[in-house]
């Protein structure tokens, strides 16, 4: 059985992180190419925010959580070097960004294979206000994109996208809730697709 080791990065609430742990951790799959069995292990979560609510989610889920405060570093690059060093201890096959609200420098993106979720139909509405920007736009649809991370913010190759129609009269909060539900449905499947995994064969 091949082990597939993932580390999740988050910054705040951590609801996507919790959903990924509940959906993927300790689950068994087949590798599409070889039909070899593979088991996903989420060996650690890392946050840059010592006050992140997601830290208590990790405790409740029994997942080791490392805290690396970005405020301890003089510049983005120094933080990224420390983050890479920390990640090396876990030897992840891929790093999963789930509400990780730091722009990563090329030092990180050229070293670590990582995947991100963004709450819009990229390339529309990049940046940190994607849900509000979509809500306030003339777009008929909102959506969620999962993509490989490269040096361009929200600009890497798309792995999977899905969309929802906007509803007339809907509040921003209601729209945001529906976007989050779409994220919870899409992200685990997008990660399986990216890792070339198929078909759950046993629940842990
Ligand atoms: C999600 O909407 C994610 O797409 C965006 O930030 C939000 C994080 O929410 N990048 P949570 O921390 O997973 O609850």
mmCIF file with all atom_site columns, C-alpha atoms and ligand atoms in Angstrom:
data_model
loop_
_atom_site.group_PDB
_atom_site.id
_atom_site.type_symbol
_atom_site.label_atom_id
_atom_site.label_alt_id
_atom_site.label_comp_id
_atom_site.label_asym_id
_atom_site.label_entity_id
_atom_site.label_seq_id
_atom_site.pdbx_PDB_ins_code
_atom_site.Cartn_x
_atom_site.Cartn_y
_atom_site.Cartn_z
_atom_site.occupancy
_atom_site.B_iso_or_equiv
_atom_site.pdbx_formal_charge
_atom_site.auth_seq_id
_atom_site.auth_comp_id
_atom_site.auth_asym_id
_atom_site.auth_atom_id
_atom_site.pdbx_PDB_model_num
ATOM   1   C CA . UNK A 1 1   ? 0.000   0.000  0.000   1.00 0.00 ? 1   UNK A CA 1
ATOM   2   C CA . UNK A 1 2   ? 1.379   3.386  -1.018  1.00 0.00 ? 2   UNK A CA 1
ATOM   3   C CA . UNK A 1 3   ? 1.024   6.193  1.524   1.00 0.00 ? 3   UNK A CA 1
ATOM   4   C CA . UNK A 1 4   ? 0.143   9.638  0.201   1.00 0.00 ? 4   UNK A CA 1
ATOM   5   C CA . UNK A 1 5   ? 1.178   12.243 2.711   1.00 0.00 ? 5   UNK A CA 1
ATOM   6   C CA . UNK A 1 6   ? -0.539  15.647 2.703   1.00 0.00 ? 6   UNK A CA 1
ATOM   7   C CA . UNK A 1 7   ? 0.006   18.773 4.786   1.00 0.00 ? 7   UNK A CA 1
ATOM   8   C CA . UNK A 1 8   ? -2.717  21.463 4.946   1.00 0.00 ? 8   UNK A CA 1
ATOM   9   C CA . UNK A 1 9   ? -1.985  25.177 5.364   1.00 0.00 ? 9   UNK A CA 1
ATOM   10  C CA . UNK A 1 10  ? -4.686  27.479 6.792   1.00 0.00 ? 10  UNK A CA 1
ATOM   11  C CA . UNK A 1 11  ? -4.966  30.927 8.352   1.00 0.00 ? 11  UNK A CA 1
ATOM   12  C CA . UNK A 1 12  ? -8.328  31.327 10.059  1.00 0.00 ? 12  UNK A CA 1
ATOM   13  C CA . UNK A 1 13  ? -11.633 29.537 10.377  1.00 0.00 ? 13  UNK A CA 1
ATOM   14  C CA . UNK A 1 14  ? -10.401 26.269 8.900   1.00 0.00 ? 14  UNK A CA 1
ATOM   15  C CA . UNK A 1 15  ? -13.726 24.878 7.703   1.00 0.00 ? 15  UNK A CA 1
ATOM   16  C CA . UNK A 1 16  ? -12.206 23.623 4.420   1.00 0.00 ? 16  UNK A CA 1
ATOM   17  C CA . UNK A 1 17  ? -9.365  22.044 6.355   1.00 0.00 ? 17  UNK A CA 1
ATOM   18  C CA . UNK A 1 18  ? -11.839 20.232 8.619   1.00 0.00 ? 18  UNK A CA 1
ATOM   19  C CA . UNK A 1 19  ? -13.844 19.074 5.607   1.00 0.00 ? 19  UNK A CA 1
ATOM   20  C CA . UNK A 1 20  ? -10.690 17.717 3.920   1.00 0.00 ? 20  UNK A CA 1
ATOM   21  C CA . UNK A 1 21  ? -9.635  15.858 7.058   1.00 0.00 ? 21  UNK A CA 1
ATOM   22  C CA . UNK A 1 22  ? -13.101 14.330 7.420   1.00 0.00 ? 22  UNK A CA 1
ATOM   23  C CA . UNK A 1 23  ? -13.279 13.438 3.720   1.00 0.00 ? 23  UNK A CA 1
ATOM   24  C CA . UNK A 1 24  ? -9.751  12.219 2.938   1.00 0.00 ? 24  UNK A CA 1
ATOM   25  C CA . UNK A 1 25  ? -7.696  11.385 6.035   1.00 0.00 ? 25  UNK A CA 1
ATOM   26  C CA . UNK A 1 26  ? -6.965  7.655  6.414   1.00 0.00 ? 26  UNK A CA 1
ATOM   27  C CA . UNK A 1 27  ? -9.099  6.839  3.353   1.00 0.00 ? 27  UNK A CA 1
ATOM   28  C CA . UNK A 1 28  ? -7.957  4.273  0.799   1.00 0.00 ? 28  UNK A CA 1
ATOM   29  C CA . UNK A 1 29  ? -8.044  4.684  -2.975  1.00 0.00 ? 29  UNK A CA 1
ATOM   30  C CA . UNK A 1 30  ? -6.603  3.224  -6.149  1.00 0.00 ? 30  UNK A CA 1
ATOM   31  C CA . UNK A 1 31  ? -3.895  4.938  -8.150  1.00 0.00 ? 31  UNK A CA 1
ATOM   32  C CA . UNK A 1 32  ? -5.474  5.298  -11.600 1.00 0.00 ? 32  UNK A CA 1
ATOM   33  C CA . UNK A 1 33  ? -2.406  4.283  -13.602 1.00 0.00 ? 33  UNK A CA 1
ATOM   34  C CA . UNK A 1 34  ? -1.240  1.200  -11.713 1.00 0.00 ? 34  UNK A CA 1
ATOM   35  C CA . UNK A 1 35  ? -4.382  0.213  -9.732  1.00 0.00 ? 35  UNK A CA 1
ATOM   36  C CA . UNK A 1 36  ? -2.048  0.090  -6.708  1.00 0.00 ? 36  UNK A CA 1
ATOM   37  C CA . UNK A 1 37  ? -3.815  0.811  -3.408  1.00 0.00 ? 37  UNK A CA 1
ATOM   38  C CA . UNK A 1 38  ? -2.997  4.148  -1.813  1.00 0.00 ? 38  UNK A CA 1
ATOM   39  C CA . UNK A 1 39  ? -3.895  5.608  1.564   1.00 0.00 ? 39  UNK A CA 1
ATOM   40  C CA . UNK A 1 40  ? -4.044  9.349  2.227   1.00 0.00 ? 40  UNK A CA 1
ATOM   41  C CA . UNK A 1 41  ? -2.518  10.539 5.497   1.00 0.00 ? 41  UNK A CA 1
ATOM   42  C CA . UNK A 1 42  ? -2.871  14.160 6.546   1.00 0.00 ? 42  UNK A CA 1
ATOM   43  C CA . UNK A 1 43  ? 0.218   14.268 8.706   1.00 0.00 ? 43  UNK A CA 1
ATOM   44  C CA . UNK A 1 44  ? -0.013  17.860 9.834   1.00 0.00 ? 44  UNK A CA 1
ATOM   45  C CA . UNK A 1 45  ? -1.744  21.212 9.480   1.00 0.00 ? 45  UNK A CA 1
ATOM   46  C CA . UNK A 1 46  ? 0.212   24.448 9.598   1.00 0.00 ? 46  UNK A CA 1
ATOM   47  C CA . UNK A 1 47  ? -1.081  27.939 10.344  1.00 0.00 ? 47  UNK A CA 1
ATOM   48  C CA . UNK A 1 48  ? 0.609   31.331 10.144  1.00 0.00 ? 48  UNK A CA 1
ATOM   49  C CA . UNK A 1 49  ? -1.933  32.728 12.636  1.00 0.00 ? 49  UNK A CA 1
ATOM   50  C CA . UNK A 1 50  ? -1.607  31.832 16.353  1.00 0.00 ? 50  UNK A CA 1
ATOM   51  C CA . UNK A 1 51  ? -5.235  32.928 16.881  1.00 0.00 ? 51  UNK A CA 1
ATOM   52  C CA . UNK A 1 52  ? -6.745  30.870 14.072  1.00 0.00 ? 52  UNK A CA 1
ATOM   53  C CA . UNK A 1 53  ? -9.987  29.130 15.025  1.00 0.00 ? 53  UNK A CA 1
ATOM   54  C CA . UNK A 1 54  ? -8.837  26.167 12.925  1.00 0.00 ? 54  UNK A CA 1
ATOM   55  C CA . UNK A 1 55  ? -6.257  25.284 15.606  1.00 0.00 ? 55  UNK A CA 1
ATOM   56  C CA . UNK A 1 56  ? -9.054  24.064 17.885  1.00 0.00 ? 56  UNK A CA 1
ATOM   57  C CA . UNK A 1 57  ? -10.564 22.136 14.958  1.00 0.00 ? 57  UNK A CA 1
ATOM   58  C CA . UNK A 1 58  ? -7.231  20.271 14.618  1.00 0.00 ? 58  UNK A CA 1
ATOM   59  C CA . UNK A 1 59  ? -7.223  19.462 18.338  1.00 0.00 ? 59  UNK A CA 1
ATOM   60  C CA . UNK A 1 60  ? -10.763 18.067 18.114  1.00 0.00 ? 60  UNK A CA 1
ATOM   61  C CA . UNK A 1 61  ? -9.837  16.018 15.027  1.00 0.00 ? 61  UNK A CA 1
ATOM   62  C CA . UNK A 1 62  ? -6.590  14.694 16.500  1.00 0.00 ? 62  UNK A CA 1
ATOM   63  C CA . UNK A 1 63  ? -4.456  16.263 13.759  1.00 0.00 ? 63  UNK A CA 1
ATOM   64  C CA . UNK A 1 64  ? -1.063  17.695 14.688  1.00 0.00 ? 64  UNK A CA 1
ATOM   65  C CA . UNK A 1 65  ? -1.063  21.478 14.155  1.00 0.00 ? 65  UNK A CA 1
ATOM   66  C CA . UNK A 1 66  ? 2.110   23.545 13.787  1.00 0.00 ? 66  UNK A CA 1
ATOM   67  C CA . UNK A 1 67  ? 2.000   27.308 14.358  1.00 0.00 ? 67  UNK A CA 1
ATOM   68  C CA . UNK A 1 68  ? 4.475   29.415 12.386  1.00 0.00 ? 68  UNK A CA 1
ATOM   69  C CA . UNK A 1 69  ? 3.562   33.093 12.962  1.00 0.00 ? 69  UNK A CA 1
ATOM   70  C CA . UNK A 1 70  ? 4.447   35.175 9.896   1.00 0.00 ? 70  UNK A CA 1
ATOM   71  C CA . UNK A 1 71  ? 4.848   38.177 12.215  1.00 0.00 ? 71  UNK A CA 1
ATOM   72  C CA . UNK A 1 72  ? 8.045   36.583 13.569  1.00 0.00 ? 72  UNK A CA 1
ATOM   73  C CA . UNK A 1 73  ? 9.738   37.196 10.206  1.00 0.00 ? 73  UNK A CA 1
ATOM   74  C CA . UNK A 1 74  ? 11.058  40.400 8.635   1.00 0.00 ? 74  UNK A CA 1
ATOM   75  C CA . UNK A 1 75  ? 9.960   39.617 5.097   1.00 0.00 ? 75  UNK A CA 1
ATOM   76  C CA . UNK A 1 76  ? 7.840   37.261 3.024   1.00 0.00 ? 76  UNK A CA 1
ATOM   77  C CA . UNK A 1 77  ? 10.874  35.334 1.751   1.00 0.00 ? 77  UNK A CA 1
ATOM   78  C CA . UNK A 1 78  ? 12.216  34.613 5.273   1.00 0.00 ? 78  UNK A CA 1
ATOM   79  C CA . UNK A 1 79  ? 8.817   33.262 6.291   1.00 0.00 ? 79  UNK A CA 1
ATOM   80  C CA . UNK A 1 80  ? 8.663   31.095 3.166   1.00 0.00 ? 80  UNK A CA 1
ATOM   81  C CA . UNK A 1 81  ? 12.126  29.626 3.860   1.00 0.00 ? 81  UNK A CA 1
ATOM   82  C CA . UNK A 1 82  ? 11.052  28.740 7.419   1.00 0.00 ? 82  UNK A CA 1
ATOM   83  C CA . UNK A 1 83  ? 7.812   27.246 6.097   1.00 0.00 ? 83  UNK A CA 1
ATOM   84  C CA . UNK A 1 84  ? 9.725   25.094 3.596   1.00 0.00 ? 84  UNK A CA 1
ATOM   85  C CA . UNK A 1 85  ? 12.034  23.906 6.405   1.00 0.00 ? 85  UNK A CA 1
ATOM   86  C CA . UNK A 1 86  ? 9.038   23.000 8.554   1.00 0.00 ? 86  UNK A CA 1
ATOM   87  C CA . UNK A 1 87  ? 7.343   21.154 5.706   1.00 0.00 ? 87  UNK A CA 1
ATOM   88  C CA . UNK A 1 88  ? 10.514  19.135 5.007   1.00 0.00 ? 88  UNK A CA 1
ATOM   89  C CA . UNK A 1 89  ? 10.046  17.447 8.393   1.00 0.00 ? 89  UNK A CA 1
ATOM   90  C CA . UNK A 1 90  ? 6.834   15.919 7.038   1.00 0.00 ? 90  UNK A CA 1
ATOM   91  C CA . UNK A 1 91  ? 7.990   15.069 3.472   1.00 0.00 ? 91  UNK A CA 1
ATOM   92  C CA . UNK A 1 92  ? 4.560   15.796 1.957   1.00 0.00 ? 92  UNK A CA 1
ATOM   93  C CA . UNK A 1 93  ? 3.632   14.484 -1.487  1.00 0.00 ? 93  UNK A CA 1
ATOM   94  C CA . UNK A 1 94  ? 1.565   17.656 -1.868  1.00 0.00 ? 94  UNK A CA 1
ATOM   95  C CA . UNK A 1 95  ? 0.700   20.670 0.251   1.00 0.00 ? 95  UNK A CA 1
ATOM   96  C CA . UNK A 1 96  ? -2.933  21.760 0.341   1.00 0.00 ? 96  UNK A CA 1
ATOM   97  C CA . UNK A 1 97  ? -3.795  25.425 0.857   1.00 0.00 ? 97  UNK A CA 1
ATOM   98  C CA . UNK A 1 98  ? -7.195  25.801 2.522   1.00 0.00 ? 98  UNK A CA 1
ATOM   99  C CA . UNK A 1 99  ? -7.883  29.421 3.386   1.00 0.00 ? 99  UNK A CA 1
ATOM   100 C CA . UNK A 1 100 ? -4.164  30.186 3.662   1.00 0.00 ? 100 UNK A CA 1
ATOM   101 C CA . UNK A 1 101 ? -4.174  33.974 3.394   1.00 0.00 ? 101 UNK A CA 1
ATOM   102 C CA . UNK A 1 102 ? -0.505  34.582 2.599   1.00 0.00 ? 102 UNK A CA 1
ATOM   103 C CA . UNK A 1 103 ? 0.915   35.362 -0.813  1.00 0.00 ? 103 UNK A CA 1
ATOM   104 C CA . UNK A 1 104 ? 3.651   32.798 -1.412  1.00 0.00 ? 104 UNK A CA 1
ATOM   105 C CA . UNK A 1 105 ? 6.924   33.909 -2.981  1.00 0.00 ? 105 UNK A CA 1
ATOM   106 C CA . UNK A 1 106 ? 8.670   32.073 -5.843  1.00 0.00 ? 106 UNK A CA 1
ATOM   107 C CA . UNK A 1 107 ? 10.986  30.598 -3.167  1.00 0.00 ? 107 UNK A CA 1
ATOM   108 C CA . UNK A 1 108 ? 7.982   28.562 -2.010  1.00 0.00 ? 108 UNK A CA 1
ATOM   109 C CA . UNK A 1 109 ? 6.180   28.003 -5.302  1.00 0.00 ? 109 UNK A CA 1
ATOM   110 C CA . UNK A 1 110 ? 9.303   26.712 -7.061  1.00 0.00 ? 110 UNK A CA 1
ATOM   111 C CA . UNK A 1 111 ? 10.071  24.250 -4.239  1.00 0.00 ? 111 UNK A CA 1
ATOM   112 C CA . UNK A 1 112 ? 6.737   22.921 -2.974  1.00 0.00 ? 112 UNK A CA 1
ATOM   113 C CA . UNK A 1 113 ? 4.046   21.201 -5.037  1.00 0.00 ? 113 UNK A CA 1
ATOM   114 C CA . UNK A 1 114 ? 0.839   22.772 -3.778  1.00 0.00 ? 114 UNK A CA 1
ATOM   115 C CA . UNK A 1 115 ? -2.855  23.089 -4.550  1.00 0.00 ? 115 UNK A CA 1
ATOM   116 C CA . UNK A 1 116 ? -5.184  25.992 -3.682  1.00 0.00 ? 116 UNK A CA 1
ATOM   117 C CA . UNK A 1 117 ? -8.927  26.625 -3.573  1.00 0.00 ? 117 UNK A CA 1
ATOM   118 C CA . UNK A 1 118 ? -10.294 29.994 -4.659  1.00 0.00 ? 118 UNK A CA 1
ATOM   119 C CA . UNK A 1 119 ? -13.950 31.024 -4.273  1.00 0.00 ? 119 UNK A CA 1
ATOM   120 C CA . UNK A 1 120 ? -14.570 32.333 -7.793  1.00 0.00 ? 120 UNK A CA 1
ATOM   121 C CA . UNK A 1 121 ? -14.652 31.112 -11.356 1.00 0.00 ? 121 UNK A CA 1
ATOM   122 C CA . UNK A 1 122 ? -11.031 31.937 -12.161 1.00 0.00 ? 122 UNK A CA 1
ATOM   123 C CA . UNK A 1 123 ? -9.678  33.795 -14.016 1.00 0.00 ? 123 UNK A CA 1
ATOM   124 C CA . UNK A 1 124 ? -12.491 36.069 -12.811 1.00 0.00 ? 124 UNK A CA 1
ATOM   125 C CA . UNK A 1 125 ? -12.206 37.775 -9.427  1.00 0.00 ? 125 UNK A CA 1
ATOM   126 C CA . UNK A 1 126 ? -8.706  36.939 -8.237  1.00 0.00 ? 126 UNK A CA 1
ATOM   127 C CA . UNK A 1 127 ? -7.608  38.177 -4.801  1.00 0.00 ? 127 UNK A CA 1
ATOM   128 C CA . UNK A 1 128 ? -8.986  38.112 -1.284  1.00 0.00 ? 128 UNK A CA 1
ATOM   129 C CA . UNK A 1 129 ? -12.504 39.555 -1.924  1.00 0.00 ? 129 UNK A CA 1
ATOM   130 C CA . UNK A 1 130 ? -13.578 37.060 -4.550  1.00 0.00 ? 130 UNK A CA 1
ATOM   131 C CA . UNK A 1 131 ? -16.992 36.213 -3.089  1.00 0.00 ? 131 UNK A CA 1
ATOM   132 C CA . UNK A 1 132 ? -18.030 39.856 -2.556  1.00 0.00 ? 132 UNK A CA 1
ATOM   133 C CA . UNK A 1 133 ? -16.601 40.848 -5.932  1.00 0.00 ? 133 UNK A CA 1
ATOM   134 C CA . UNK A 1 134 ? -18.624 38.107 -7.637  1.00 0.00 ? 134 UNK A CA 1
ATOM   135 C CA . UNK A 1 135 ? -21.766 39.038 -5.667  1.00 0.00 ? 135 UNK A CA 1
ATOM   136 C CA . UNK A 1 136 ? -21.467 42.686 -6.684  1.00 0.00 ? 136 UNK A CA 1
ATOM   137 C CA . UNK A 1 137 ? -20.615 41.939 -10.324 1.00 0.00 ? 137 UNK A CA 1
ATOM   138 C CA . UNK A 1 138 ? -23.007 41.502 -13.247 1.00 0.00 ? 138 UNK A CA 1
ATOM   139 C CA . UNK A 1 139 ? -21.960 37.848 -13.518 1.00 0.00 ? 139 UNK A CA 1
ATOM   140 C CA . UNK A 1 140 ? -24.821 35.351 -13.710 1.00 0.00 ? 140 UNK A CA 1
ATOM   141 C CA . UNK A 1 141 ? -22.787 32.685 -11.942 1.00 0.00 ? 141 UNK A CA 1
ATOM   142 C CA . UNK A 1 142 ? -20.518 32.354 -8.955  1.00 0.00 ? 142 UNK A CA 1
ATOM   143 C CA . UNK A 1 143 ? -18.131 29.479 -8.540  1.00 0.00 ? 143 UNK A CA 1
ATOM   144 C CA . UNK A 1 144 ? -15.154 27.759 -7.018  1.00 0.00 ? 144 UNK A CA 1
ATOM   145 C CA . UNK A 1 145 ? -11.810 26.891 -8.613  1.00 0.00 ? 145 UNK A CA 1
ATOM   146 C CA . UNK A 1 146 ? -9.152  24.444 -7.440  1.00 0.00 ? 146 UNK A CA 1
ATOM   147 C CA . UNK A 1 147 ? -5.774  25.016 -9.058  1.00 0.00 ? 147 UNK A CA 1
ATOM   148 C CA . UNK A 1 148 ? -2.108  24.165 -8.881  1.00 0.00 ? 148 UNK A CA 1
ATOM   149 C CA . UNK A 1 149 ? -0.122  26.955 -7.237  1.00 0.00 ? 149 UNK A CA 1
ATOM   150 C CA . UNK A 1 150 ? 2.491   28.797 -9.259  1.00 0.00 ? 150 UNK A CA 1
ATOM   151 C CA . UNK A 1 151 ? 4.226   32.158 -8.875  1.00 0.00 ? 151 UNK A CA 1
ATOM   152 C CA . UNK A 1 152 ? 1.186   34.051 -10.202 1.00 0.00 ? 152 UNK A CA 1
ATOM   153 C CA . UNK A 1 153 ? -1.455  34.755 -7.530  1.00 0.00 ? 153 UNK A CA 1
ATOM   154 C CA . UNK A 1 154 ? -4.543  32.611 -8.242  1.00 0.00 ? 154 UNK A CA 1
ATOM   155 C CA . UNK A 1 155 ? -3.006  31.950 -11.645 1.00 0.00 ? 155 UNK A CA 1
ATOM   156 C CA . UNK A 1 156 ? -1.942  28.288 -11.727 1.00 0.00 ? 156 UNK A CA 1
ATOM   157 C CA . UNK A 1 157 ? -3.398  25.536 -13.895 1.00 0.00 ? 157 UNK A CA 1
ATOM   158 C CA . UNK A 1 158 ? -7.034  24.742 -13.061 1.00 0.00 ? 158 UNK A CA 1
ATOM   159 C CA . UNK A 1 159 ? -7.683  21.234 -11.692 1.00 0.00 ? 159 UNK A CA 1
ATOM   160 C CA . UNK A 1 160 ? -11.478 21.464 -11.265 1.00 0.00 ? 160 UNK A CA 1
ATOM   161 C CA . UNK A 1 161 ? -14.154 24.175 -11.221 1.00 0.00 ? 161 UNK A CA 1
ATOM   162 C CA . UNK A 1 162 ? -17.866 24.238 -10.439 1.00 0.00 ? 162 UNK A CA 1
ATOM   163 C CA . UNK A 1 163 ? -20.458 26.979 -10.428 1.00 0.00 ? 163 UNK A CA 1
ATOM   164 C CA . UNK A 1 164 ? -23.802 28.076 -8.975  1.00 0.00 ? 164 UNK A CA 1
ATOM   165 C CA . UNK A 1 165 ? -26.303 30.506 -10.475 1.00 0.00 ? 165 UNK A CA 1
ATOM   166 C CA . UNK A 1 166 ? -26.793 33.774 -8.627  1.00 0.00 ? 166 UNK A CA 1
ATOM   167 C CA . UNK A 1 167 ? -30.296 34.159 -7.171  1.00 0.00 ? 167 UNK A CA 1
ATOM   168 C CA . UNK A 1 168 ? -32.121 37.488 -7.404  1.00 0.00 ? 168 UNK A CA 1
ATOM   169 C CA . UNK A 1 169 ? -32.646 39.061 -3.971  1.00 0.00 ? 169 UNK A CA 1
ATOM   170 C CA . UNK A 1 170 ? -30.167 36.768 -2.234  1.00 0.00 ? 170 UNK A CA 1
ATOM   171 C CA . UNK A 1 171 ? -28.051 38.410 0.504   1.00 0.00 ? 171 UNK A CA 1
ATOM   172 C CA . UNK A 1 172 ? -24.256 38.358 0.385   1.00 0.00 ? 172 UNK A CA 1
ATOM   173 C CA . UNK A 1 173 ? -24.277 36.048 3.408   1.00 0.00 ? 173 UNK A CA 1
ATOM   174 C CA . UNK A 1 174 ? -26.615 33.566 1.707   1.00 0.00 ? 174 UNK A CA 1
ATOM   175 C CA . UNK A 1 175 ? -24.529 33.627 -1.462  1.00 0.00 ? 175 UNK A CA 1
ATOM   176 C CA . UNK A 1 176 ? -21.350 33.152 0.574   1.00 0.00 ? 176 UNK A CA 1
ATOM   177 C CA . UNK A 1 177 ? -22.862 30.134 2.354   1.00 0.00 ? 177 UNK A CA 1
ATOM   178 C CA . UNK A 1 178 ? -23.714 28.510 -0.961  1.00 0.00 ? 178 UNK A CA 1
ATOM   179 C CA . UNK A 1 179 ? -20.174 29.144 -2.228  1.00 0.00 ? 179 UNK A CA 1
ATOM   180 C CA . UNK A 1 180 ? -18.751 27.463 0.886   1.00 0.00 ? 180 UNK A CA 1
ATOM   181 C CA . UNK A 1 181 ? -21.023 24.433 0.391   1.00 0.00 ? 181 UNK A CA 1
ATOM   182 C CA . UNK A 1 182 ? -19.707 24.201 -3.164  1.00 0.00 ? 182 UNK A CA 1
ATOM   183 C CA . UNK A 1 183 ? -16.130 24.369 -1.829  1.00 0.00 ? 183 UNK A CA 1
ATOM   184 C CA . UNK A 1 184 ? -16.774 21.475 0.563   1.00 0.00 ? 184 UNK A CA 1
ATOM   185 C CA . UNK A 1 185 ? -18.155 19.341 -2.288  1.00 0.00 ? 185 UNK A CA 1
ATOM   186 C CA . UNK A 1 186 ? -15.467 20.263 -4.825  1.00 0.00 ? 186 UNK A CA 1
ATOM   187 C CA . UNK A 1 187 ? -12.165 20.347 -2.933  1.00 0.00 ? 187 UNK A CA 1
ATOM   188 C CA . UNK A 1 188 ? -11.823 16.672 -1.889  1.00 0.00 ? 188 UNK A CA 1
ATOM   189 C CA . UNK A 1 189 ? -12.704 15.517 -5.423  1.00 0.00 ? 189 UNK A CA 1
ATOM   190 C CA . UNK A 1 190 ? -10.291 17.986 -6.995  1.00 0.00 ? 190 UNK A CA 1
ATOM   191 C CA . UNK A 1 191 ? -7.464  16.741 -4.759  1.00 0.00 ? 191 UNK A CA 1
ATOM   192 C CA . UNK A 1 192 ? -8.199  13.127 -5.731  1.00 0.00 ? 192 UNK A CA 1
ATOM   193 C CA . UNK A 1 193 ? -8.155  14.152 -9.393  1.00 0.00 ? 193 UNK A CA 1
ATOM   194 C CA . UNK A 1 194 ? -4.865  16.037 -8.969  1.00 0.00 ? 194 UNK A CA 1
ATOM   195 C CA . UNK A 1 195 ? -3.262  13.072 -7.218  1.00 0.00 ? 195 UNK A CA 1
ATOM   196 C CA . UNK A 1 196 ? -4.564  10.630 -9.821  1.00 0.00 ? 196 UNK A CA 1
ATOM   197 C CA . UNK A 1 197 ? -6.595  8.689  -7.262  1.00 0.00 ? 197 UNK A CA 1
ATOM   198 C CA . UNK A 1 198 ? -9.916  6.969  -7.765  1.00 0.00 ? 198 UNK A CA 1
ATOM   199 C CA . UNK A 1 199 ? -12.653 5.069  -5.969  1.00 0.00 ? 199 UNK A CA 1
ATOM   200 C CA . UNK A 1 200 ? -12.789 4.765  -2.201  1.00 0.00 ? 200 UNK A CA 1
ATOM   201 C CA . UNK A 1 201 ? -12.405 1.102  -1.300  1.00 0.00 ? 201 UNK A CA 1
ATOM   202 C CA . UNK A 1 202 ? -12.794 1.279  2.484   1.00 0.00 ? 202 UNK A CA 1
ATOM   203 C CA . UNK A 1 203 ? -13.933 3.800  5.055   1.00 0.00 ? 203 UNK A CA 1
ATOM   204 C CA . UNK A 1 204 ? -11.521 4.172  7.965   1.00 0.00 ? 204 UNK A CA 1
HETATM 205 C C1 . LIG B 2 .   ? -12.492 29.909 1.616   1.00 0.00 ? 1   LIG B C1 1
HETATM 206 O O1 . LIG B 2 .   ? -13.586 30.550 0.996   1.00 0.00 ? 1   LIG B O1 1
HETATM 207 C C2 . LIG B 2 .   ? -11.359 29.765 0.659   1.00 0.00 ? 1   LIG B C2 1
HETATM 208 O O2 . LIG B 2 .   ? -11.743 29.500 -0.640  1.00 0.00 ? 1   LIG B O2 1
HETATM 209 C C3 . LIG B 2 .   ? -10.724 31.138 0.743   1.00 0.00 ? 1   LIG B C3 1
HETATM 210 O O3 . LIG B 2 .   ? -10.792 31.479 2.106   1.00 0.00 ? 1   LIG B O3 1
HETATM 211 C C4 . LIG B 2 .   ? -11.910 30.821 2.697   1.00 0.00 ? 1   LIG B C4 1
HETATM 212 C C5 . LIG B 2 .   ? -11.396 30.051 3.887   1.00 0.00 ? 1   LIG B C5 1
HETATM 213 O O4 . LIG B 2 .   ? -12.421 29.546 4.683   1.00 0.00 ? 1   LIG B O4 1
HETATM 214 N N1 . LIG B 2 .   ? -9.396  31.130 0.191   1.00 0.00 ? 1   LIG B N1 1
HETATM 215 P P1 . LIG B 2 .   ? -12.102 28.409 5.767   1.00 0.00 ? 1   LIG B P1 1
HETATM 216 O O5 . LIG B 2 .   ? -10.940 28.928 6.613   1.00 0.00 ? 1   LIG B O5 1
HETATM 217 O O6 . LIG B 2 .   ? -11.755 27.171 5.037   1.00 0.00 ? 1   LIG B O6 1
HETATM 218 O O7 . LIG B 2 .   ? -13.362 28.284 6.579   1.00 0.00 ? 1   LIG B O7 1
#
